[in-house]
XYZ file of C-alpha atoms in Angstrom:
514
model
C -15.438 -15.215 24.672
C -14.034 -15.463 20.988
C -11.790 -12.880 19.925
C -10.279 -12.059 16.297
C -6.434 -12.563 15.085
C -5.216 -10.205 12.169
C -1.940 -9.936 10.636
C -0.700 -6.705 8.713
C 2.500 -7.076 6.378
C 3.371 -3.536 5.337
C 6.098 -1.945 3.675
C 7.604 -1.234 7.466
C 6.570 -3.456 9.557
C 5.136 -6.289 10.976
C 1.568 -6.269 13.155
C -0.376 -8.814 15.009
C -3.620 -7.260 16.984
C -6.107 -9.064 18.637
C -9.797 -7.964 18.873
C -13.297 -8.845 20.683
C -16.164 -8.713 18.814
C -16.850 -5.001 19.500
C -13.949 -4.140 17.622
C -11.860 -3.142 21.321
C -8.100 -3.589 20.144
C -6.893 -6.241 23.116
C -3.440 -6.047 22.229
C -0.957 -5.246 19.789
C 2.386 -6.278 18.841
C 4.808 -5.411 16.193
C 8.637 -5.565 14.533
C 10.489 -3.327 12.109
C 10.153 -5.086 8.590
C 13.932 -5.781 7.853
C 14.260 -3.970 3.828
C 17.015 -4.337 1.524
C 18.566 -2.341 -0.816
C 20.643 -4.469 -3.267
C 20.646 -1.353 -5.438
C 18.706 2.267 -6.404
C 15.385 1.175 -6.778
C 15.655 -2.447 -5.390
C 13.813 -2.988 -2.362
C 13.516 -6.493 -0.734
C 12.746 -8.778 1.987
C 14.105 -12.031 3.219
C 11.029 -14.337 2.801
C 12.704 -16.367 5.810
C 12.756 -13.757 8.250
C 9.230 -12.391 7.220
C 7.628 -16.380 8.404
C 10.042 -15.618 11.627
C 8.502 -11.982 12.012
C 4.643 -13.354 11.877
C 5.192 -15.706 14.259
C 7.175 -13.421 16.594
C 4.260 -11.142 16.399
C 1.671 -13.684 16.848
C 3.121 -15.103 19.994
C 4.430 -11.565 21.653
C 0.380 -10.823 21.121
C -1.078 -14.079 22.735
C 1.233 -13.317 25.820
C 0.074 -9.915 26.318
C -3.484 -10.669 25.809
C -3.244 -13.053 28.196
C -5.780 -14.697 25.986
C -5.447 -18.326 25.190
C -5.064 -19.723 21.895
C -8.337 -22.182 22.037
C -10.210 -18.523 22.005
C -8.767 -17.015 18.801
C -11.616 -17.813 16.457
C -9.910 -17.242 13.360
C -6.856 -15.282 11.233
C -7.044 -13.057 8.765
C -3.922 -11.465 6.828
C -3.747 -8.380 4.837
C -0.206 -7.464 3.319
C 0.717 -4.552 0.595
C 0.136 -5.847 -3.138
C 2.069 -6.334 -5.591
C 5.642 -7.571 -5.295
C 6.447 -10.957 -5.791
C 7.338 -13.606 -3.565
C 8.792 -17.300 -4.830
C 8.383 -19.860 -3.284
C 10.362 -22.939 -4.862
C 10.492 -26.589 -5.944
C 13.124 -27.532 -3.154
C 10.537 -26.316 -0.139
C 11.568 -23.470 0.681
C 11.725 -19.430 -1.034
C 13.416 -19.346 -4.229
C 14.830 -15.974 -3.512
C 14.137 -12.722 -1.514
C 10.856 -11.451 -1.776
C 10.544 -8.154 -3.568
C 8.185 -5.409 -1.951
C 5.921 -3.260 -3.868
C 8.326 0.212 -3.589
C 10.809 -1.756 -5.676
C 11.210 -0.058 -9.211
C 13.745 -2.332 -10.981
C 11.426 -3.299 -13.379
C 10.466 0.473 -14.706
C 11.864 -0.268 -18.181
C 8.956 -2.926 -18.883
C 5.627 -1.317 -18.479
C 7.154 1.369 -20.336
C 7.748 -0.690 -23.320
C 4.587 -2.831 -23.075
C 3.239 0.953 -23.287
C 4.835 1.794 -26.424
C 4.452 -1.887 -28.264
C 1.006 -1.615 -27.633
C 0.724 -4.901 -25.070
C -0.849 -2.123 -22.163
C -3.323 -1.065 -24.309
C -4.050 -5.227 -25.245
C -4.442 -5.543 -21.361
C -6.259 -2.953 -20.619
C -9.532 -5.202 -22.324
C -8.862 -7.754 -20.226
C -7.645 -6.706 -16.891
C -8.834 -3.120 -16.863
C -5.817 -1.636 -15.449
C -2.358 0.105 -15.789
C 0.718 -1.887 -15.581
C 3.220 -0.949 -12.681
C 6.789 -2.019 -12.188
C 6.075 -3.399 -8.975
C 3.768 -5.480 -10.331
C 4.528 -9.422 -10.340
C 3.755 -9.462 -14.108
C 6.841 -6.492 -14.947
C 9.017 -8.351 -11.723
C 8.891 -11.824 -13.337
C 9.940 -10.383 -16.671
C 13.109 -8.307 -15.126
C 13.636 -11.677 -13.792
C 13.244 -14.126 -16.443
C 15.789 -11.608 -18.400
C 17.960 -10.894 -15.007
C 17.754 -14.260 -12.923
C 16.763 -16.453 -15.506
C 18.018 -19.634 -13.082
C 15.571 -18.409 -10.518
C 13.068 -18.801 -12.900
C 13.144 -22.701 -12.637
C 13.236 -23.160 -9.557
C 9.846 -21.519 -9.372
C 7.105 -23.859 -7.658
C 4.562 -20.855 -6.807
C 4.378 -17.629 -7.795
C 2.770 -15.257 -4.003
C 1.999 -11.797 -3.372
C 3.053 -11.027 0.380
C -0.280 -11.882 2.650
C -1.112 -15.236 0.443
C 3.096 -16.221 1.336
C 2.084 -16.324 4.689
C -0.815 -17.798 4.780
C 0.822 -20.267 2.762
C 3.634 -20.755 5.460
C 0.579 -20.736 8.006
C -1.847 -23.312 6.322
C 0.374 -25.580 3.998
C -2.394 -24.390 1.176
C -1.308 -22.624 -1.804
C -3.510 -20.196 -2.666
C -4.386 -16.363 -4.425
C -6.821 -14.158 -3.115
C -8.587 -12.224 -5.584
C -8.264 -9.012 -4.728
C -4.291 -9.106 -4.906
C -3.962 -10.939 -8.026
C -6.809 -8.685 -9.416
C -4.720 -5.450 -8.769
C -1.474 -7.431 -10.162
C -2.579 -7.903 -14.056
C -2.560 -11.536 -13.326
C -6.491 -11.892 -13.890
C -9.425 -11.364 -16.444
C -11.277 -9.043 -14.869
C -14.457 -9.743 -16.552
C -14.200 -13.460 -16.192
C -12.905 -12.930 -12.823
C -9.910 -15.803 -13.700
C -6.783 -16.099 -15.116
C -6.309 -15.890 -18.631
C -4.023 -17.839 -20.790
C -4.464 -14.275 -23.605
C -3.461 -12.246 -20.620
C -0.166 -14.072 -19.603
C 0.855 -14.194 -23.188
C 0.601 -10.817 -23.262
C 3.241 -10.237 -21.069
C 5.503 -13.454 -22.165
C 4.766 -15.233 -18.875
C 2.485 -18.265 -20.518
C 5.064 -21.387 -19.337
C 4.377 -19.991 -15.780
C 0.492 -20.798 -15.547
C 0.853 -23.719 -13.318
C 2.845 -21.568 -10.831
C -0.162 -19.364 -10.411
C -1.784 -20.637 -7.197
C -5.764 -21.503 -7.086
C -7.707 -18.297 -6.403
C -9.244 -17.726 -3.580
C -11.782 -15.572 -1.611
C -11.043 -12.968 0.957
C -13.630 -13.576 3.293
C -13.907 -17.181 2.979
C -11.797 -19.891 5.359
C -9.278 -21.515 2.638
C -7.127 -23.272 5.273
C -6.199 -23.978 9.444
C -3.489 -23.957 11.504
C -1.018 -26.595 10.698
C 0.807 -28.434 13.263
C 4.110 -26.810 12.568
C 3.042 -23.374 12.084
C 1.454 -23.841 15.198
C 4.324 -24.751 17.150
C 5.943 -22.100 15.719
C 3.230 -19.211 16.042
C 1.494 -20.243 19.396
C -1.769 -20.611 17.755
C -3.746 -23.774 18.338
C -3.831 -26.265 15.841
C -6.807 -26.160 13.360
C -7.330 -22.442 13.889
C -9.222 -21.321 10.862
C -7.411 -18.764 8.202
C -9.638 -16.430 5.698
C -8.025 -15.668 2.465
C -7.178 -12.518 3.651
C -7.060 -9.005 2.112
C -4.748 -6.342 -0.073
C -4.046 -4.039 3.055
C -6.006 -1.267 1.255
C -9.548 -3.404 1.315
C -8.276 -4.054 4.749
C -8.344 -0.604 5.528
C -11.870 0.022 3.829
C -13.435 -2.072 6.182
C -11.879 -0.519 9.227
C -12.817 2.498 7.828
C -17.074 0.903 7.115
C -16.596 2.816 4.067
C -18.591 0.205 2.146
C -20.717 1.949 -0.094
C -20.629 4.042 -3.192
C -20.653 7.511 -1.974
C -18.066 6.597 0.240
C -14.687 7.795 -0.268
C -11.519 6.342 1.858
C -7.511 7.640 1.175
C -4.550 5.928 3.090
C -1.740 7.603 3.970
C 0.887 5.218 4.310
C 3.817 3.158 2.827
C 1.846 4.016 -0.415
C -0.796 6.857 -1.402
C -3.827 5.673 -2.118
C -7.521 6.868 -3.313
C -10.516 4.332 -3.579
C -14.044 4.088 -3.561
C -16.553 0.985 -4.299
C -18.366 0.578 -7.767
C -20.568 -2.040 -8.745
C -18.801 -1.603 -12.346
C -15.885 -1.152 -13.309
C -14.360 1.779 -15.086
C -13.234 1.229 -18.658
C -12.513 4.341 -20.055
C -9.019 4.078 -21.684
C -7.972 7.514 -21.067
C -8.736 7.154 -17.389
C -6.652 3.511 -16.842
C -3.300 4.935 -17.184
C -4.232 6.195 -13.755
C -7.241 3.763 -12.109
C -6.852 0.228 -11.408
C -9.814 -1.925 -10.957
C -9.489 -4.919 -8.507
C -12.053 -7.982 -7.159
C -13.599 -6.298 -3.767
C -13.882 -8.583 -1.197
C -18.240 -8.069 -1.272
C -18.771 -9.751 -4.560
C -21.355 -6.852 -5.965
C -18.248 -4.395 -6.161
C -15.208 -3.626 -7.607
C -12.856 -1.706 -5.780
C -11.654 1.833 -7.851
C -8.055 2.787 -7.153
C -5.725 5.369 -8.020
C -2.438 4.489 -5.728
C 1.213 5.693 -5.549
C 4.723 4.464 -3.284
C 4.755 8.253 -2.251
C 3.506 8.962 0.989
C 3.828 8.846 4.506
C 6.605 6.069 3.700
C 8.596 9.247 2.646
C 8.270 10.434 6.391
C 9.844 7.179 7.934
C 13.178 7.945 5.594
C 13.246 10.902 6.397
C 12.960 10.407 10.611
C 15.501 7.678 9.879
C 18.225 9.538 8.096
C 17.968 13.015 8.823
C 16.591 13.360 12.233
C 18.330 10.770 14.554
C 19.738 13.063 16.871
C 16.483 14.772 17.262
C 14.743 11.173 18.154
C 17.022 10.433 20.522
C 16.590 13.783 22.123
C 12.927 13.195 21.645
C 12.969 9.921 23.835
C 15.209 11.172 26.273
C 12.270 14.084 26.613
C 9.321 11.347 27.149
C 8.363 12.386 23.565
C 7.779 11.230 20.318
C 9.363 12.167 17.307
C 6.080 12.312 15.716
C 4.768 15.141 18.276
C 8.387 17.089 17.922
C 7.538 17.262 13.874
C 4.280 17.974 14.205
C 5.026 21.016 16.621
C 7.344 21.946 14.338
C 5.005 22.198 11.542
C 2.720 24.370 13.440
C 5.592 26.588 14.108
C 5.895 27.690 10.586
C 2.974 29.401 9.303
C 0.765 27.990 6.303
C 1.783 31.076 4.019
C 5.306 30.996 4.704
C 6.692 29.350 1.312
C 8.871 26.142 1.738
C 10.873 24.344 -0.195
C 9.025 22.156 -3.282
C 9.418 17.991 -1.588
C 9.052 16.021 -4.058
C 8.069 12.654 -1.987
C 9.261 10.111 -4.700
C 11.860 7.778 -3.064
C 9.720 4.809 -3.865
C 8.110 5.490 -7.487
C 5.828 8.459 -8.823
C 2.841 9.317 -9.760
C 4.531 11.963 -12.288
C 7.314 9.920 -14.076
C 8.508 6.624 -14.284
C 12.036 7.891 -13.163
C 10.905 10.898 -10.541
C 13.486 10.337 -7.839
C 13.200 12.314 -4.524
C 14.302 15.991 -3.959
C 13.986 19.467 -2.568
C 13.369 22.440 -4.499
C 13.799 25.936 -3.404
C 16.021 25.654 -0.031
C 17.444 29.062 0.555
C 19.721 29.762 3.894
C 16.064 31.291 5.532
C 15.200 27.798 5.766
C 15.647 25.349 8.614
C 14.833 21.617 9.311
C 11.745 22.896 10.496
C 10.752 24.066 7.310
C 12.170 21.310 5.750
C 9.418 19.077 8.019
C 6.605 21.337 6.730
C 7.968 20.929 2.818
C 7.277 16.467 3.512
C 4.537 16.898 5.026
C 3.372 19.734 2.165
C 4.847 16.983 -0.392
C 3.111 14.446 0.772
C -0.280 15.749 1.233
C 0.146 17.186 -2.457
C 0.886 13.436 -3.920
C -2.316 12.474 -2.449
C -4.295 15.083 -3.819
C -2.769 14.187 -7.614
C -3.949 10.516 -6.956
C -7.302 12.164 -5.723
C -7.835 14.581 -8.959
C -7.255 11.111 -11.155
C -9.860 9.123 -9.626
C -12.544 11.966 -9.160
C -12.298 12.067 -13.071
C -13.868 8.583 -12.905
C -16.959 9.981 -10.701
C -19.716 12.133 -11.375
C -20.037 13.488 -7.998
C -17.419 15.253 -5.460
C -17.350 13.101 -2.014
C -19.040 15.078 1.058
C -16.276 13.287 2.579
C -12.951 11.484 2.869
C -12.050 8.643 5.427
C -8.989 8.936 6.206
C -6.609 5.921 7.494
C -2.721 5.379 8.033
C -0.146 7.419 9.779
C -1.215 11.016 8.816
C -4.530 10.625 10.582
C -2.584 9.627 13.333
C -1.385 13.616 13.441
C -4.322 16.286 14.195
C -1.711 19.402 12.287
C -1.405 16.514 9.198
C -4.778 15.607 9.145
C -6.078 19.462 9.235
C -3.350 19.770 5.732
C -5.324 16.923 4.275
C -8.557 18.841 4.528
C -7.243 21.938 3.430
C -5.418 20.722 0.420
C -8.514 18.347 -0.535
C -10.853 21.038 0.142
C -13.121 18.315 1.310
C -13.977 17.227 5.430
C -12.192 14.346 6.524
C -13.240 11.640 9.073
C -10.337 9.573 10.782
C -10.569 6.088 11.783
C -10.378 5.938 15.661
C -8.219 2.457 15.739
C -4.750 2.200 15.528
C -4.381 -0.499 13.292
C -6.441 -0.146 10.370
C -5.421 -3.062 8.179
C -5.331 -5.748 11.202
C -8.466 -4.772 12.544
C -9.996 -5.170 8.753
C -8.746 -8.793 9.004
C -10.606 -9.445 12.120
C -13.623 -7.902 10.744
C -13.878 -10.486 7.713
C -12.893 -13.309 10.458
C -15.502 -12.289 12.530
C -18.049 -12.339 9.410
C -16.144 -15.877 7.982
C -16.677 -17.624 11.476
C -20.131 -16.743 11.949
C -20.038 -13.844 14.679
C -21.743 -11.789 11.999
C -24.248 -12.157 9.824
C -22.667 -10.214 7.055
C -18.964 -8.173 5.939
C -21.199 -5.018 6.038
C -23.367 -6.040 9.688
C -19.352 -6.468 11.220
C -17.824 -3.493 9.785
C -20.514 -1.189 11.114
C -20.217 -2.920 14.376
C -16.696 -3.046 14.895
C -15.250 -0.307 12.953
C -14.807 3.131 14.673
C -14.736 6.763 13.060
C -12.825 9.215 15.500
C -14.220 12.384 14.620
C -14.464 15.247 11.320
C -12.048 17.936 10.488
C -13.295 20.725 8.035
C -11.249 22.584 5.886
C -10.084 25.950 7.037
C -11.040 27.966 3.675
C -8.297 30.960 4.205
C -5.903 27.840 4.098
C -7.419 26.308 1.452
C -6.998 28.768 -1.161
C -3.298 29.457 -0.152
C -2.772 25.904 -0.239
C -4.029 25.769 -4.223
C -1.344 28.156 -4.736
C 1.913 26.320 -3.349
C -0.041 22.724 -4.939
C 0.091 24.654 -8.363
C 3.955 25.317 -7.545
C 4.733 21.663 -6.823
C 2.737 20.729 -10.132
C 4.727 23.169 -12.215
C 7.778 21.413 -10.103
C 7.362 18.240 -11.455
C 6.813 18.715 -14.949
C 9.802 20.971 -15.116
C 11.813 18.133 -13.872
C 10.401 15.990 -16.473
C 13.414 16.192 -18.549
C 16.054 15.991 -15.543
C 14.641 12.576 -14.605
C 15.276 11.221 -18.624
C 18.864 12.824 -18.176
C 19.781 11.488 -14.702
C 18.719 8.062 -15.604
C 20.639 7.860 -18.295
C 24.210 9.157 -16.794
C 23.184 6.719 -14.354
C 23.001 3.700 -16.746
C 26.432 4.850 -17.655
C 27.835 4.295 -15.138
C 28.257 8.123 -13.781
């Protein structure tokens, strides 16, 4: 029997899973993605470790399979877009990778707003710029790190790094460098217009030969084998941006379909066959290369999600984890019992879940609004999750503008639909069912399904993601909840723009130095 490798670089760790052709998750294994924080807003990762990380993760999931090498078929990586990873003229990275919740480079699509440069773009590319964007990160750089800028051999997002490291072949897959401004979207190729644009013209030979998602673009080498465990030769797809990844985990693969992830990032999306071009609605929607040619994939996406939840476990609540483990327990079920405990109509503080970026203001930094001395860190459990599920719904609002019809319902993937109390929140602030995937991980199990399709197991993308992708069950919303739910989201919107201001002033004290 052949069975189905697939990598998954997130924001917070590091996956391998291995699948049979059913979709049946063999095995699993992972590691904590090692971040750091140079500075506020700066959020990296040592290239160097991340190679060591895959290959940990590759072998630790060939030993517990017990499977041998000769029977994985094929690899497929997904990783988060955007970000920017170098790798250099000497062999090896240039510099730390940058991951896509770093905001150093705010200052830049701001300006390329006012000068009129976004507005140039949006012709060509059909989307907003972002500072995590590689377009916004080379420009900090060439002004920041301008000797870094030589050194420069190719120019990776954070799957097509590792593939690199895997295959020897340099390589972009569309559907990253789509969603990174780095590509005509109507030509489907880079553009010499579009890199002026932005300053970054001297750097078109850096820019790697684009490739597919769901085609093989490499195998195996000899070191990375030796390394990894894998066999020699192994074929590698192109691999996938972790939220196509997720889409066909979640077989949402036709129009109707909506699918929102709840992870690292927030993130709405549905399939098109064209693109939307309405200026007023790209300050919000990106359009990106799908990996099934006849679509383009229609995102609205924001670093403000269940990310948010991980800091907060991290900092805030490790004597209750520890308690938790020496219980049996997870902290995940403590929280989520603790959420339940306080009742939907109690008010909580405002969360504003904006430690990575916003989908409000280009400076919206994290906080709590309202605490009182009722509250307690229960309540204060309810207010992120509240937080949270209001982010998403502000991403959802933005790319509903861009449909003419209201989803029957939402697929939901990442860690909230890994939480029954979370999931239920989702429905009722959405006012619209939701399905959860029944797999635990969404974005490695998409990889396998476009390796199964690339190597032949399938016929098609769409005849593998129907087989091998599994939908848990349907949560409806609870309609007393749902209007009481409007109410406290209508608070948190009246939040943010009063904070509007604040973020302008704190930025600034900040720059000088206070």
């Amino acid at each position: 029997m052949k069975y189905f490798l697939g990598l998954d670089n997130g924001g917070t760790t590091t996956k391998a899973a291995v699948y049979d052709k059913t979709g049946r998750e063999i095995c699993v294994a992972s590691t904590a993605t090692k971040m750091v924080v140079p500075a506020p807003g700066f959020v990296e990762r040592d290239m160097e470790e991340m190679w060591e990380a895959n290959c940990t993760v590759i072998r630790k999931a060939l030993e517990k399979s017990g499977i041998s090498s000769a029977d994985i078929a094929g690899v497929g990586i997904c990783g988060h877009g955007k970000g920017l990873y170098l790798w250099g003229k000497e062999g090896r990275p240039v510099r730390n990778g940058i991951i896509s919740t770093d905001n150093r480079a705010w200052k830049y699509p701001v300006r390329w707003k006012e000068d009129g440069t976004e507005e140039k773009t949006f012709r060509l590319a059909c989307q907003n710029i972002m500072a995590c964007q590689p377009v916004a990160i080379l420009a900090w750089l060439r002004e920041h790190e301008p000797k870094c800028m030589d050194q420069i051999e190719w120019i990776f997002e954070a799957k097509d790094y590792v593939r690199f490291r895997l295959t020897g072949e340099a390589g972009a897959e569309y559907g990253d460098s789509s969603g990174a401004n780095l590509i005509n979207l109507h030509k489907k190729d880079y553009d010499m217009e579009l890199l002026k644009l932005f300053g970054l013209e001297q750097y078109r030979d850096a820019l790697p030969p684009l490739c597919e998602a769901g085609k093989i673009c490499g195998y195996v080498t000899a070191e990375a084998a030796e390394k990894s465990g894998l066999l020699k030769g192994t074929p590698v797809i192109g691999g996938i941006f972790d939220i196509q990844a997720c889409m066909l985990a979640a077989d949402a693969l036709t129009e109707e379909k909506l699918c929102m992830i709840a992870g690292t990032w927030s993130v709405a999306l549905y399939l098109s066959k064209k693109p939307v071009m309405e200026k007023k609605l790209l300050q919000y929607i990106r359009n990106t290369v799908f990996i099934l040619p006849e679509y383009y994939l229609i995102e609205v996406g924001t670093p403000a999600s269940a990310g948010c939840n991980e800091w907060f476990i991290r900092e805030l609540l490790p004597e209750a984890v520890q308690k938790a483990e020496e219980e049996g327990k997870s902290i995940y079920e403590v929280m989520n019992s603790w959420v339940e405990e306080i009742p939907v109509e109690e008010l909580c503080p405002v969360f504003m879940p904006y430690l990575f970026g916003s989908n409000v203001h280009p400076l919206a930094e994290s906080c709590f609004v309202g605490i009182t001395s009722f509250h307690t860190r229960k309540h204060l459990v309810r207010s992120v999750y509240e937080g949270i599920a209001f982010s998403h719904r502000l991403d959802l609002e933005h790319l509903l503008e861009s449909r003419a019809d209201r989803p029957e319902v939402i697929r939901l993937t990442g860690g909230v639909a890994k939480s029954r109390v979370w999931t239920q929140m989702f429905a009722d602030v959405m006012n619209i069912p939701i399905e959860t995937v029944d797999v635990d991980e969404t974005g490695a199990l998409g990889c396998a399904i476009a390796v199964a399709a690339a190597v032949g197991a399938y016929d098609s993308m769409e005849e593998a993601a129907a087989a091998m992708g599994r939908i848990a069950g349907r949560v409806e919303p609870i309609l007393e909840h749902v209007e009481l739910y409007n109410k406290k989201y209508d608070l948190y919107r009246k939040t943010t723009r009063a904070l509007d201001s604040v973020w302008d002033a704190y930025r600034s004290q900040e720059d000088a130095g206070l």
